[in-house]
Coordinates of C-alpha atoms in Angstrom, one line a residue:
M24 CA 119.5 76.4 90.1
I25 CA 119.4 78.5 93.3
F26 CA 116.2 79.3 95.1
F27 CA 115.9 82.9 96.2
D28 CA 113.7 84.6 98.8
V29 CA 113.3 87.5 96.3
V30 CA 114.4 88.3 92.7
I31 CA 114.6 92.0 92.0
I32 CA 114.0 93.0 88.4
G33 CA 115.7 96.3 87.7
G34 CA 119.0 97.6 88.9
G35 CA 118.3 101.3 89.1
P36 CA 118.4 103.4 92.3
I37 CA 115.2 101.8 93.6
G38 CA 116.3 98.3 92.6
I39 CA 119.6 98.9 94.5
A40 CA 117.6 100.2 97.5
C41 CA 115.6 97.0 97.4
G42 CA 118.8 94.9 97.3
L43 CA 120.3 96.7 100.2
E44 CA 117.2 96.2 102.3
A45 CA 116.9 92.5 101.4
K46 CA 120.6 92.0 102.3
K47 CA 120.3 93.8 105.6
N48 CA 117.4 91.6 106.6
G49 CA 119.1 88.3 105.7
L50 CA 117.0 87.5 102.6
K51 CA 118.6 85.5 99.8
Y52 CA 118.2 87.9 96.8
V53 CA 119.5 88.7 93.4
I54 CA 119.1 91.9 91.3
L55 CA 118.7 91.4 87.5
E56 CA 119.6 94.4 85.4
K57 CA 119.4 94.4 81.6
G58 CA 122.2 96.9 81.2
P59 CA 124.9 98.5 83.3
I60 CA 124.4 99.6 86.9
V61 CA 121.5 102.1 87.0
N62 CA 121.0 101.6 83.3
S63 CA 118.3 104.3 82.9
L64 CA 120.5 107.0 84.5
Y65 CA 123.3 105.9 82.2
N66 CA 121.1 106.6 79.2
Y67 CA 120.1 110.1 80.5
P68 CA 121.6 113.1 78.6
A69 CA 125.3 113.5 79.3
N70 CA 124.9 117.0 80.9
M71 CA 121.7 116.4 82.8
Q72 CA 121.1 118.0 86.1
F73 CA 118.5 116.5 88.5
F74 CA 115.5 118.5 89.7
S75 CA 116.0 117.0 93.2
S76 CA 118.8 118.0 95.6
S77 CA 121.4 115.3 96.4
E78 CA 120.1 114.4 99.9
K79 CA 116.7 113.6 98.3
L80 CA 118.4 111.1 96.0
E81 CA 120.1 109.3 98.9
I82 CA 119.3 105.6 99.6
D83 CA 119.7 103.8 102.8
D84 CA 120.9 107.0 104.6
I85 CA 124.2 106.9 102.6
P86 CA 125.3 110.5 102.1
F87 CA 125.4 111.8 98.5
I88 CA 127.9 114.6 98.2
S89 CA 127.7 116.7 95.0
K90 CA 129.4 119.9 93.8
E91 CA 126.1 121.7 93.5
A92 CA 122.9 121.3 95.5
K93 CA 121.4 119.5 92.5
P94 CA 123.7 116.8 91.3
R95 CA 124.5 115.9 87.7
R96 CA 124.2 112.6 85.9
S97 CA 127.9 111.8 86.3
E98 CA 127.8 112.3 90.0
A99 CA 124.7 110.1 90.3
L100 CA 126.3 107.3 88.3
E101 CA 129.3 107.5 90.7
Y102 CA 127.1 107.5 93.8
Y103 CA 124.9 104.5 92.9
R104 CA 127.8 102.5 91.4
R105 CA 129.8 102.9 94.6
I106 CA 126.9 101.8 96.7
A107 CA 126.4 98.7 94.6
T108 CA 130.1 97.8 94.6
S109 CA 131.1 98.7 98.1
N110 CA 128.1 96.8 99.6
K111 CA 128.9 93.9 97.3
L112 CA 125.3 93.6 96.1
H113 CA 124.4 90.4 94.3
I114 CA 123.6 92.0 91.0
K115 CA 123.6 90.4 87.5
L116 CA 124.3 93.0 84.8
F117 CA 123.5 92.9 81.1
E118 CA 120.9 90.2 81.8
K119 CA 117.4 90.8 80.6
V120 CA 114.4 89.1 82.1
T121 CA 112.3 87.6 79.3
S122 CA 109.5 85.9 81.3
V123 CA 108.0 85.3 84.7
S124 CA 105.6 82.5 85.6
K125 CA 104.1 81.2 88.8
T126 CA 103.2 77.7 90.0
A127 CA 101.8 77.3 93.5
N128 CA 103.9 79.6 95.7
E129 CA 107.0 79.7 93.5
F130 CA 108.0 82.0 90.6
T131 CA 110.2 80.9 87.7
I132 CA 112.1 83.9 86.3
I133 CA 113.8 83.3 82.9
S134 CA 116.4 85.7 81.6
D135 CA 118.4 85.6 78.4
K136 CA 121.2 84.0 80.4
N137 CA 119.8 82.0 83.3
T138 CA 116.7 80.6 85.1
Y139 CA 115.8 81.5 88.7
K140 CA 113.3 80.3 91.3
S141 CA 112.0 82.6 93.9
K142 CA 109.2 83.0 96.5
N143 CA 108.8 86.7 95.7
I144 CA 109.7 89.2 93.0
M145 CA 110.2 92.9 93.1
I146 CA 109.7 94.9 89.9
A147 CA 111.6 98.2 89.8
T148 CA 112.0 98.6 86.0
G149 CA 111.0 102.3 85.8
F150 CA 109.6 103.7 82.6
Y151 CA 112.5 104.9 80.4
D152 CA 112.5 101.9 78.1
I153 CA 109.6 102.5 75.8
P154 CA 109.1 106.0 74.2
N155 CA 105.7 107.4 73.4
L156 CA 105.6 107.4 69.6
L157 CA 104.4 110.1 67.3
N158 CA 102.9 107.5 65.0
V159 CA 103.6 109.6 61.9
P160 CA 105.2 108.7 58.6
G161 CA 109.0 109.0 58.7
E162 CA 109.3 108.4 62.4
D163 CA 111.5 105.3 61.7
L164 CA 114.0 107.3 59.7
P165 CA 117.6 107.3 61.0
K166 CA 117.4 111.1 61.6
V167 CA 114.7 110.6 64.3
S168 CA 115.6 109.8 67.9
H169 CA 113.5 109.4 71.0
Y170 CA 116.6 109.7 73.2
Y171 CA 119.0 112.7 73.5
K172 CA 122.6 112.3 74.7
D173 CA 125.0 115.0 73.7
P174 CA 124.5 118.4 71.9
H175 CA 127.8 118.3 70.0
F176 CA 126.2 115.9 67.5
Y177 CA 123.7 118.5 66.3
A178 CA 126.1 121.4 65.9
G179 CA 125.4 123.3 62.7
Q180 CA 122.3 121.3 62.0
K181 CA 118.6 122.1 61.6
L182 CA 117.1 120.4 64.6
A183 CA 113.4 120.0 65.5
V184 CA 112.8 119.1 69.2
I185 CA 109.3 117.7 69.9
G186 CA 107.9 118.2 73.4
A187 CA 107.7 120.7 76.2
S188 CA 109.1 118.8 79.1
N189 CA 112.4 119.0 81.0
S190 CA 114.1 116.7 78.5
S191 CA 112.9 118.7 75.5
V192 CA 113.8 122.1 76.9
D193 CA 117.3 120.9 78.1
A194 CA 118.0 119.5 74.6
A195 CA 116.8 122.6 72.9
L196 CA 118.9 124.9 75.0
E197 CA 122.1 122.8 74.9
C198 CA 121.9 122.2 71.2
Y199 CA 121.2 125.9 70.5
R200 CA 124.3 126.8 72.5
K201 CA 126.4 124.3 70.5
G202 CA 125.3 125.9 67.2
A203 CA 122.2 124.1 66.1
E204 CA 119.3 125.9 64.5
V205 CA 116.6 124.7 66.9
T206 CA 112.8 124.6 66.4
L207 CA 110.6 123.5 69.2
V208 CA 107.3 121.9 68.4
I209 CA 104.9 122.0 71.4
R210 CA 101.5 120.4 71.5
G211 CA 100.2 122.8 74.2
F212 CA 100.0 126.6 74.4
E213 CA 103.2 127.1 76.5
V214 CA 106.4 125.6 77.8
G215 CA 105.6 122.9 80.4
Q216 CA 104.9 124.1 83.9
R217 CA 106.9 121.2 85.3
V218 CA 110.1 122.4 83.6
K219 CA 112.9 123.0 86.1
Y220 CA 112.3 126.4 87.6
W221 CA 115.8 127.7 86.9
V222 CA 115.6 126.5 83.3
R223 CA 112.1 127.7 82.3
P224 CA 112.9 131.4 82.2
D225 CA 116.0 130.6 80.1
I226 CA 114.0 128.8 77.3
I227 CA 111.3 131.5 77.4
N228 CA 113.8 134.2 77.0
R229 CA 115.5 132.4 74.1
I230 CA 112.2 132.0 72.4
E231 CA 111.2 135.6 72.9
E232 CA 114.5 136.9 71.5
G233 CA 114.1 134.6 68.5
S234 CA 117.2 132.5 69.2
I235 CA 115.0 129.4 69.3
K236 CA 111.9 129.1 67.1
V237 CA 108.7 127.6 68.5
F238 CA 105.4 126.4 67.3
Y239 CA 102.7 126.2 70.0
N240 CA 99.5 124.2 69.6
A241 CA 101.3 122.2 67.0
T242 CA 101.7 118.5 66.0
V243 CA 104.0 116.6 63.7
N244 CA 102.3 115.5 60.5
E245 CA 105.2 113.8 58.6
I246 CA 108.9 113.5 58.6
S247 CA 111.0 113.1 55.5
E248 CA 114.8 112.9 54.8
E249 CA 115.0 116.7 54.3
T250 CA 111.9 118.2 55.9
I251 CA 109.4 118.0 58.8
T252 CA 105.8 118.8 58.2
I253 CA 103.8 120.2 61.2
N254 CA 100.2 121.2 61.7
T255 CA 99.9 124.6 63.3
E256 CA 97.2 127.1 64.3
N257 CA 98.0 128.9 61.0
G258 CA 98.0 125.9 58.8
V259 CA 100.6 123.4 57.6
E260 CA 104.3 124.3 57.9
I261 CA 107.0 122.5 56.0
L262 CA 110.4 123.1 57.5
Q263 CA 113.9 122.2 56.2
N264 CA 115.3 119.7 58.7
D265 CA 118.3 117.6 59.4
F266 CA 117.4 115.8 62.6
V267 CA 114.4 115.3 64.9
L268 CA 114.5 114.7 68.7
A269 CA 111.0 113.3 69.5
L270 CA 111.2 113.7 73.3
T271 CA 107.6 113.0 74.0
G272 CA 108.0 110.9 77.1
Y273 CA 108.2 107.3 78.0
K274 CA 106.0 104.6 79.5
P275 CA 106.5 101.4 81.6
N276 CA 106.6 98.0 80.0
F277 CA 102.9 97.3 80.4
T278 CA 103.2 94.1 78.3
F279 CA 105.6 92.6 80.8
L280 CA 103.4 93.3 83.7
E281 CA 100.3 92.0 81.9
Q282 CA 102.1 88.7 81.1
I283 CA 102.7 88.3 84.8
G284 CA 99.0 89.0 85.6
V285 CA 99.2 92.4 87.1
E286 CA 96.0 94.3 86.7
F287 CA 95.6 98.0 85.8
S288 CA 93.1 100.8 86.2
K289 CA 90.6 100.9 83.3
D290 CA 91.4 104.5 82.3
E291 CA 94.2 106.0 80.2
K292 CA 96.5 106.3 83.3
K293 CA 96.9 102.5 83.4
I294 CA 98.0 102.6 87.1
P295 CA 98.9 99.0 88.2
S296 CA 97.0 97.4 91.0
Y297 CA 99.0 97.3 94.3
N298 CA 98.5 97.6 98.0
E299 CA 99.7 101.1 99.1
E300 CA 100.8 99.8 102.5
T301 CA 102.8 96.8 101.2
M302 CA 103.4 97.5 97.5
E303 CA 102.1 94.0 96.7
T304 CA 100.1 93.7 93.5
N305 CA 97.0 91.6 92.9
I306 CA 99.4 88.7 92.3
K307 CA 100.6 87.4 95.7
G308 CA 104.4 87.7 96.0
V309 CA 104.7 90.3 93.1
Y310 CA 105.7 93.7 94.4
L311 CA 106.2 97.0 92.6
A312 CA 108.7 99.7 93.5
G313 CA 109.6 103.1 92.2
V314 CA 108.2 105.1 89.3
I315 CA 106.6 102.0 87.7
C316 CA 103.8 102.4 90.3
G317 CA 102.5 105.5 88.5
G318 CA 101.6 103.8 85.2
M319 CA 101.3 106.6 82.6
E320 CA 101.6 109.2 85.4
T321 CA 105.3 109.2 85.1
H322 CA 105.7 112.4 87.0
K323 CA 104.1 111.0 90.1
W324 CA 106.9 108.9 91.6
F325 CA 110.6 109.8 91.8
I326 CA 113.6 108.5 93.6
E327 CA 113.0 110.8 96.5
N328 CA 109.4 109.7 97.3
S329 CA 109.7 106.0 96.3
R330 CA 112.9 105.1 98.3
I331 CA 110.6 104.0 101.1
H332 CA 109.1 101.2 98.9
A333 CA 112.1 99.0 99.6
K334 CA 111.5 98.9 103.4
M335 CA 107.8 98.5 102.9
I336 CA 108.2 95.5 100.6
V337 CA 110.9 93.7 102.7
Q338 CA 108.9 94.2 105.9
N339 CA 105.9 92.6 104.3
I340 CA 108.0 89.7 103.0
L341 CA 109.4 89.1 106.4
R342 CA 105.8 89.0 107.9
S343 CA 104.6 86.5 105.2

């Protein structure tokens, strides 16, 4: 068993940034990632385009060159993969952390493959693992998915897309253009204001011309093999339906943080407790980095504004 200065849980862009910073400062480190390199980005929709421009997605001042100002998923995968491999980062892939415990000043990190000892841990696990469920009958049917990958699958099908965020709108537009009969079910009174500014007019125009049907101020009541039942302002609607994309957002793995002892705000935001200057939580030696810092406010932290967390954490470890 090897003793580390820091174990980094999560091999996404911020986890990689933490690894780079630890390596530059001579810390003995390892990154544990439950899937492939930048697992969350790998599971993004195949044609996804980032809201941020490429320079805002850069880590450690390594240039990110993309064909367009705002890169696509494939370019981001290439960028972060090359950083991890060319810098020979010590990263263990397809290795899921199952528990973390602390005795005195030492952490024991147990994965499904190994056991590690470390003085510190950095948690950069993001929020893309656990979907916000509809909690309605039929949500567990095979026709329902909380993740969207490729529009070709839905060609010629009656598709209900639940949500009004970037992921919902992208899926609705792409699937419509591949020949799906798309219905949007939106809880609020309009398409989300945070939808990418170059995409929002497109979805609004498709709705206004009748190419994509929409129900505003609506919620899902039940899903069956052949239908979806929704509650609308004008009463209950039962729609013929082949597939449902319930793209209602995601949340961090709060259970994992709670098991470690990390505290949260007492409101619905569930913002974890951490020092904004060091990123250290209420548990000494446990640090948070990236979007996980926002709790349920998943729109608060992005790659571009949380890249700095790596330097903050490593500097505090060096001072300890």
